[in-house]
PDB file of C-alpha atoms in Angstrom:
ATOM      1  CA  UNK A   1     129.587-129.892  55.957  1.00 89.00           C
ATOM      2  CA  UNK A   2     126.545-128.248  54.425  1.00 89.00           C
ATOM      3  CA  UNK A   3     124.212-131.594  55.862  1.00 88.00           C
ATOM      4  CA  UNK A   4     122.673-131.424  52.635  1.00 86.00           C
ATOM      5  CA  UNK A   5     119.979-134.528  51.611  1.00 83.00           C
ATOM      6  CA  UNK A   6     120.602-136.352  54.980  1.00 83.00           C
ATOM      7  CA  UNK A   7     117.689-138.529  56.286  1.00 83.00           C
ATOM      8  CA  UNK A   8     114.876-135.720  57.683  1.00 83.00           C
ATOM      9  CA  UNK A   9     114.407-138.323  61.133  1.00 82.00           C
ATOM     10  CA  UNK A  10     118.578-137.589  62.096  1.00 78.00           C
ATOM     11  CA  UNK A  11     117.397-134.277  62.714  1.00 79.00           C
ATOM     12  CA  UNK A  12     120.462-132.301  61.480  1.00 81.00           C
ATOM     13  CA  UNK A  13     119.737-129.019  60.044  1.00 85.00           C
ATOM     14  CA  UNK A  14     120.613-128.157  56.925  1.00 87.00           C
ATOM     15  CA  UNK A  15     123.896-125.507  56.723  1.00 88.00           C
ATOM     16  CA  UNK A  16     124.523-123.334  53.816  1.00 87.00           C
ATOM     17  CA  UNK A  17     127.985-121.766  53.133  1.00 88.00           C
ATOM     18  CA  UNK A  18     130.397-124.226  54.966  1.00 90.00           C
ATOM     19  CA  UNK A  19     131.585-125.691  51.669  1.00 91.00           C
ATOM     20  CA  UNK A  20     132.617-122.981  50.335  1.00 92.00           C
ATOM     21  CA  UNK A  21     134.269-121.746  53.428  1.00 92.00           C
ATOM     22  CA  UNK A  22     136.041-124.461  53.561  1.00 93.00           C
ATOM     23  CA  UNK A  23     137.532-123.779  49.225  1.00 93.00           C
ATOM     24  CA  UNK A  24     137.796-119.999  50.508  1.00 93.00           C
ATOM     25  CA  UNK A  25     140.000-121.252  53.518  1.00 93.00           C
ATOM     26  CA  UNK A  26     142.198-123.601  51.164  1.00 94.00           C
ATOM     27  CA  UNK A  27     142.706-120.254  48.637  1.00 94.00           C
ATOM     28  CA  UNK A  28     143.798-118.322  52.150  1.00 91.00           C
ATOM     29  CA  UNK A  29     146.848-120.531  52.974  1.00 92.00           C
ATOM     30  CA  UNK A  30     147.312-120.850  48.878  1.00 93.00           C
ATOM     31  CA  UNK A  31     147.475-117.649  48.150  1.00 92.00           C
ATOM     32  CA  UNK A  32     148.573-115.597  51.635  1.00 90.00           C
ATOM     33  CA  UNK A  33     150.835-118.237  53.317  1.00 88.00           C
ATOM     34  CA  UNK A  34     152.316-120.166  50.553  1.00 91.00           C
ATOM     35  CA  UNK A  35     150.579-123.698  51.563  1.00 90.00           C
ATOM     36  CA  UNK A  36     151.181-125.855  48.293  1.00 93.00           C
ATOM     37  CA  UNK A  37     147.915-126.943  46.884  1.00 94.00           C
ATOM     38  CA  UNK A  38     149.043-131.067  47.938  1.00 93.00           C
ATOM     39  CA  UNK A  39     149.315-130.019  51.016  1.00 92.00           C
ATOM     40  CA  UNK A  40     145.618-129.314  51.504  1.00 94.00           C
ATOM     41  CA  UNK A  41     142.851-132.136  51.760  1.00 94.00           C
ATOM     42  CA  UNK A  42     139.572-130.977  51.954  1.00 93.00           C
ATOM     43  CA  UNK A  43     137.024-133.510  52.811  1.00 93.00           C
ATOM     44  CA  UNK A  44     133.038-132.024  51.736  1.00 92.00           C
ATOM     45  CA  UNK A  45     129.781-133.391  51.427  1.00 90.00           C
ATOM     46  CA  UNK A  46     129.389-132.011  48.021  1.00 88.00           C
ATOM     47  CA  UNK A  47     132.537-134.312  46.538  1.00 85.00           C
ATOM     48  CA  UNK A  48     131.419-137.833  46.600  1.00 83.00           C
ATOM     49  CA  UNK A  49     134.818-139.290  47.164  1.00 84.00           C
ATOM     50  CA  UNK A  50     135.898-137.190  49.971  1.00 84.00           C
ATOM     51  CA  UNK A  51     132.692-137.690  51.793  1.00 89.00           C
ATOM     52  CA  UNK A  52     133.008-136.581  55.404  1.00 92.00           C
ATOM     53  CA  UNK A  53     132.290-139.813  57.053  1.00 92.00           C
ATOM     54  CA  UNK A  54     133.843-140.992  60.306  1.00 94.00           C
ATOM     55  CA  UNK A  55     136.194-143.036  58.903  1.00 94.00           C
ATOM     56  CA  UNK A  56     137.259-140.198  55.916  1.00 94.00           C
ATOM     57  CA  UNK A  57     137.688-137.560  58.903  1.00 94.00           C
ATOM     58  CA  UNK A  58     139.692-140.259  61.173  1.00 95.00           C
ATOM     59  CA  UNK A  59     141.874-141.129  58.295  1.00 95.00           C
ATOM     60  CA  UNK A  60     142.455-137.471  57.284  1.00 95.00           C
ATOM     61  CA  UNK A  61     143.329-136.292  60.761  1.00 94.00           C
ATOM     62  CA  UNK A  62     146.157-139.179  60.241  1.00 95.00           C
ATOM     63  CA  UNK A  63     147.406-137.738  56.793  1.00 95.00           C
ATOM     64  CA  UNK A  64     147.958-134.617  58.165  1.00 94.00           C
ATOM     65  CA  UNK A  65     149.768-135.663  61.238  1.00 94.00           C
ATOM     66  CA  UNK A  66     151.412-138.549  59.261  1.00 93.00           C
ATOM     67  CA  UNK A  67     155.705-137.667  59.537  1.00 92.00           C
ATOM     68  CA  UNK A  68     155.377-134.694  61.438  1.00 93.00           C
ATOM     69  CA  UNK A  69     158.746-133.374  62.581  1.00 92.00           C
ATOM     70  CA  UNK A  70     159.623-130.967  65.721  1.00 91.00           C
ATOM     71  CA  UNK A  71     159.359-127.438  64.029  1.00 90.00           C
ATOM     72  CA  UNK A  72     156.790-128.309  61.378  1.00 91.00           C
ATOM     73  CA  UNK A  73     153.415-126.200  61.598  1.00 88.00           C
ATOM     74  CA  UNK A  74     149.461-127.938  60.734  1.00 91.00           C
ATOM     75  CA  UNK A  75     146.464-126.424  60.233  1.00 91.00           C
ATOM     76  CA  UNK A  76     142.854-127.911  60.578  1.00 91.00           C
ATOM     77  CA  UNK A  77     139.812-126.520  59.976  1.00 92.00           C
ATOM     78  CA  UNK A  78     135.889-127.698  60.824  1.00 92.00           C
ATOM     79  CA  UNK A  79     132.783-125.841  59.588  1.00 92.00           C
ATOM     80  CA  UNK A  80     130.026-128.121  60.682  1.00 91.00           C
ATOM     81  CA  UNK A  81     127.467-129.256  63.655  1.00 88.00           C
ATOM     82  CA  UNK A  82     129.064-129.707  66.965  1.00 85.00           C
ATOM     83  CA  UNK A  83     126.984-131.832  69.334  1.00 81.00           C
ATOM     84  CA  UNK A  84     127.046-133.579  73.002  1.00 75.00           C
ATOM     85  CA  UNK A  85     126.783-137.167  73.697  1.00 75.00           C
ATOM     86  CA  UNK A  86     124.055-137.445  76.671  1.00 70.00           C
ATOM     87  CA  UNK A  87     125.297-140.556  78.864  1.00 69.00           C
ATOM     88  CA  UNK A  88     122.478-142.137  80.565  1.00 70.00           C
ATOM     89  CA  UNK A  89     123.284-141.870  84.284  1.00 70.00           C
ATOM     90  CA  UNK A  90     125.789-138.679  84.394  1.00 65.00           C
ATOM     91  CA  UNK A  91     125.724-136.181  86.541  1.00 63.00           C
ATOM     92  CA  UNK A  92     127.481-133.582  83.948  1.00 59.00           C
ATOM     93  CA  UNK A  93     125.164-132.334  81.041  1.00 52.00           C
ATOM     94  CA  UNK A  94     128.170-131.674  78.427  1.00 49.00           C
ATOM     95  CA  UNK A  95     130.379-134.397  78.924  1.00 59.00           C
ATOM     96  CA  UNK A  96     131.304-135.635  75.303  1.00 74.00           C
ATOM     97  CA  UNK A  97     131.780-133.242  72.412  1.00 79.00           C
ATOM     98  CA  UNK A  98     131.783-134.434  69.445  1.00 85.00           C
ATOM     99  CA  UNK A  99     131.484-133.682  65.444  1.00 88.00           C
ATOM    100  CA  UNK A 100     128.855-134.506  63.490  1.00 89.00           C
ATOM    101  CA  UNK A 101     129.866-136.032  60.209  1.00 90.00           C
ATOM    102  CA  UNK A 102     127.287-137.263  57.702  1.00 90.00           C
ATOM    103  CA  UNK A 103     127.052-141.014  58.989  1.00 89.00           C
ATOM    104  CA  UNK A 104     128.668-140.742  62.589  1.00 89.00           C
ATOM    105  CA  UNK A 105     130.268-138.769  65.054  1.00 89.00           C
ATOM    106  CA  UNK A 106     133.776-137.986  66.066  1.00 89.00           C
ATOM    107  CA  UNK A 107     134.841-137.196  69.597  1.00 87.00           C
ATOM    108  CA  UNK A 108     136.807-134.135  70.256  1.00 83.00           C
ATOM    109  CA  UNK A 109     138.675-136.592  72.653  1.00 80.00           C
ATOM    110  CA  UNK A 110     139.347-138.414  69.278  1.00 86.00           C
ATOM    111  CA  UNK A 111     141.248-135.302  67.658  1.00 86.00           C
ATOM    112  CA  UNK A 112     142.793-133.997  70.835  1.00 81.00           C
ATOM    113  CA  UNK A 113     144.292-137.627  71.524  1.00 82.00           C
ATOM    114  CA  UNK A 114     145.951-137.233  67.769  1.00 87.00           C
ATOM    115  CA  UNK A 115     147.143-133.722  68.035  1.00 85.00           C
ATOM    116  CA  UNK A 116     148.413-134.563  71.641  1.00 81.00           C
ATOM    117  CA  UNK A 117     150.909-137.173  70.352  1.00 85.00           C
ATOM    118  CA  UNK A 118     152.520-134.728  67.692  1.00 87.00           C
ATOM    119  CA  UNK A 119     156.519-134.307  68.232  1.00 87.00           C
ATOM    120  CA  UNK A 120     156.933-131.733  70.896  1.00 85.00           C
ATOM    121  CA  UNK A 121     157.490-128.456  69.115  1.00 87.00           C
ATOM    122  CA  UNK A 122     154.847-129.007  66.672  1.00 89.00           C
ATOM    123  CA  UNK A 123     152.531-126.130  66.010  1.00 87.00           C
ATOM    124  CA  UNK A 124     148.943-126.833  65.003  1.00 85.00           C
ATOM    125  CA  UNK A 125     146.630-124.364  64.589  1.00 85.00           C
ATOM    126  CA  UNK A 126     143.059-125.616  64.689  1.00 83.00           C
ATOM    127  CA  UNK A 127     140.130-123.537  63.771  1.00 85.00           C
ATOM    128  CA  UNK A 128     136.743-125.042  64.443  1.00 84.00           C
ATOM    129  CA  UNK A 129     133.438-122.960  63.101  1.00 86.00           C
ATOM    130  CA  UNK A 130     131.060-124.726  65.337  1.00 83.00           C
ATOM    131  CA  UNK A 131     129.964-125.265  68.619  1.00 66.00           C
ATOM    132  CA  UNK A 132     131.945-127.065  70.992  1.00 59.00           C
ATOM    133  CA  UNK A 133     135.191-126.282  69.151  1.00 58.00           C
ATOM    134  CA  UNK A 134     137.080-124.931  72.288  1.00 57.00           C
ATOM    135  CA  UNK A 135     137.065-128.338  73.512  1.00 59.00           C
ATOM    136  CA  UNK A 136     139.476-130.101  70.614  1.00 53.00           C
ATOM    137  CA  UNK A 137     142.564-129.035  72.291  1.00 49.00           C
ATOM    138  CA  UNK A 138     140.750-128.337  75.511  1.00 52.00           C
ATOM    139  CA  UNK A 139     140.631-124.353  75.348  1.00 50.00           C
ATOM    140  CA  UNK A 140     138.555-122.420  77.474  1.00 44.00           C
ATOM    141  CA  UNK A 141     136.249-119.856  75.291  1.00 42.00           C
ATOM    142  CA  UNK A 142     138.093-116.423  74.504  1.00 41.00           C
ATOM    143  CA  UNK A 143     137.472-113.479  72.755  1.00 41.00           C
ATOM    144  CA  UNK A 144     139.263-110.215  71.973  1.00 38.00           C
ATOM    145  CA  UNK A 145     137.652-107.285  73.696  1.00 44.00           C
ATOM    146  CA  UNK A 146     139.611-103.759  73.941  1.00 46.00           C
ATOM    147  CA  UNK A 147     142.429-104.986  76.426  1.00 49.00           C
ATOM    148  CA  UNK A 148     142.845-108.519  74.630  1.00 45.00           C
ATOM    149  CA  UNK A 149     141.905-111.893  74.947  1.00 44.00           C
ATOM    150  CA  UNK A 150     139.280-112.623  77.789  1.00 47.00           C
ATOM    151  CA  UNK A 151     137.376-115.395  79.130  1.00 50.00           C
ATOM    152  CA  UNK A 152     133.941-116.036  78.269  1.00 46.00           C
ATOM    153  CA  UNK A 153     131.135-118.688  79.058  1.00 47.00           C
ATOM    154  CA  UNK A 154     131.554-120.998  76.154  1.00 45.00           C
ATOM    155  CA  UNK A 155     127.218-121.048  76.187  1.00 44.00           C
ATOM    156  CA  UNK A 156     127.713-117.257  74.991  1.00 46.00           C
ATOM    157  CA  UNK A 157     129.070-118.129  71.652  1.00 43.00           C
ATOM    158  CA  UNK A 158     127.693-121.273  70.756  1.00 42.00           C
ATOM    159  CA  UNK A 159     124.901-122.885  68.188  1.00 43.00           C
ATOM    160  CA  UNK A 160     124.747-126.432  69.067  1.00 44.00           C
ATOM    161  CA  UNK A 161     122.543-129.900  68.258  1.00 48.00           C
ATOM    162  CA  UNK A 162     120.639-131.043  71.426  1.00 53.00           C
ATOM    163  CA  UNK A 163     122.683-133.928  72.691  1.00 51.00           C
ATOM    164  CA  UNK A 164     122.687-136.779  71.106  1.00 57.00           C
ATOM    165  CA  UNK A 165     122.420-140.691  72.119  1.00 64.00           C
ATOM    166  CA  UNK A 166     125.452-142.486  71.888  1.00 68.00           C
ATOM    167  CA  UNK A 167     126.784-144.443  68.424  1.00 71.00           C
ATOM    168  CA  UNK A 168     126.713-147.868  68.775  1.00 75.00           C
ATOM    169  CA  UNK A 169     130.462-148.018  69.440  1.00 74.00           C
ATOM    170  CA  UNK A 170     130.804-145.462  72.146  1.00 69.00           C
ATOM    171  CA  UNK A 171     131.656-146.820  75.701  1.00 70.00           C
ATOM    172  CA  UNK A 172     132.051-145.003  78.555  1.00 62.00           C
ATOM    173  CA  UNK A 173     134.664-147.163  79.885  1.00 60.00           C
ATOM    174  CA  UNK A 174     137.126-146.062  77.435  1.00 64.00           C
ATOM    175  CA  UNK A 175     136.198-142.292  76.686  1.00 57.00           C
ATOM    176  CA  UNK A 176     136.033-141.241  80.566  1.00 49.00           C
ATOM    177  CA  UNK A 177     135.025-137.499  81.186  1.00 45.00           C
ATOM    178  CA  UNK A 178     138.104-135.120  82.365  1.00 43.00           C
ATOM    179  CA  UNK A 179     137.111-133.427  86.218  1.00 37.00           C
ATOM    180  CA  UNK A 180     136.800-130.416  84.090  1.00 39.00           C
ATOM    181  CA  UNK A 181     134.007-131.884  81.857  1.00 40.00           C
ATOM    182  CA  UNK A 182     135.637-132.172  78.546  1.00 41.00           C
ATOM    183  CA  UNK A 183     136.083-135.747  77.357  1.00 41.00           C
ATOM    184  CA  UNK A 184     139.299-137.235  77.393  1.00 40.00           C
ATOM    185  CA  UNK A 185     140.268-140.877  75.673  1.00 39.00           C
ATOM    186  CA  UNK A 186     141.760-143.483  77.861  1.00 38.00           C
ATOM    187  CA  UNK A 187     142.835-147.132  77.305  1.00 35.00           C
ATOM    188  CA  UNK A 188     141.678-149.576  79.566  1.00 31.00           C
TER     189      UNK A 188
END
């Protein structure tokens, strides 16, 4: 999502060069790992169909997971704003991450609940370019250094949104806050 023409009082910067990661991605798995070109949905602010609303992202997260077998292999990508959802009265400062689409949000409790209820044996590889991303399939931080991966503070490689107030549909009774801070989604 490039953010481009939204309403100046939502406060969302502008981005520049996430649409065309995401075309440059789609030529990657074309071109270097055989992905046929229906196999890729790309959802952009810059196609007026494919508009990455809430509701466009939700249902797309359901295409790709739609009839997958034990075995099979996904692969979803983000290049966007990541944000927090500030609940009034919590003790924990990042306790909802979320995406920020064009006329919404999406919890990363959302996604994770999705990718959770794949067949077992399913590999998904998820690569999120924005802040907050760790928490989809709730990852800790790493990097590579010299001897491999190792931990880091997720605040050392971050850009992020100040938090955010909660959409109108958001209720803390159902999306309860894992001991570890990451948001998970429960039914009441």
């Amino acid at each position: 999502l490039n953010y481009h023409g939204l309403p100046p009082a939502w406060k969302i910067p502008e981005l520049f060069g996430c649409i065309n990661d995401v075309f440059n991605m789609a030529t990657l798995l074309q071109e270097c790992y055989g992905f046929d070109p229906a196999e890729i949905r790309a959802v952009v602010d810059s196609d007026p169909v494919t508009k990455p609303t809430r509701t466009t992202v939700l249902q797309s997260i359901e295409w790709l997971c739609d009839g997958v077998r034990s075995g099979d292999s996904l692969f979803f990508y983000y290049a966007g704003h990541g944000s927090t959802l500030k609940v009034p009265g919590s003790q924990q400062r990042y306790d909802f991450s979320c995406l920020c689409l064009i006329d919404d949000l999406v919890l990363m409790s959302e996604i994770q609940g999705r990718f959770g209820s794949l067949a077992q044996g399913t590999k998904i590889i998820c690569v999120m370019d924005t802040s907050f991303g760790q928490d989809v399939l709730d990852l800790s931080a790493r990097t590579l250094d010299g001897d491999g991966p190792a931990e880091v503070s997720p605040m050392e490689c971050v850009r992020w949104l100040p938090p955010r107030r909660p959409p109108a549909w958001f209720d803390p009774r159902v999306h309860v806050p894992t001991a570890g801070g990451r948001d998970s989604l429960e039914a009441e």
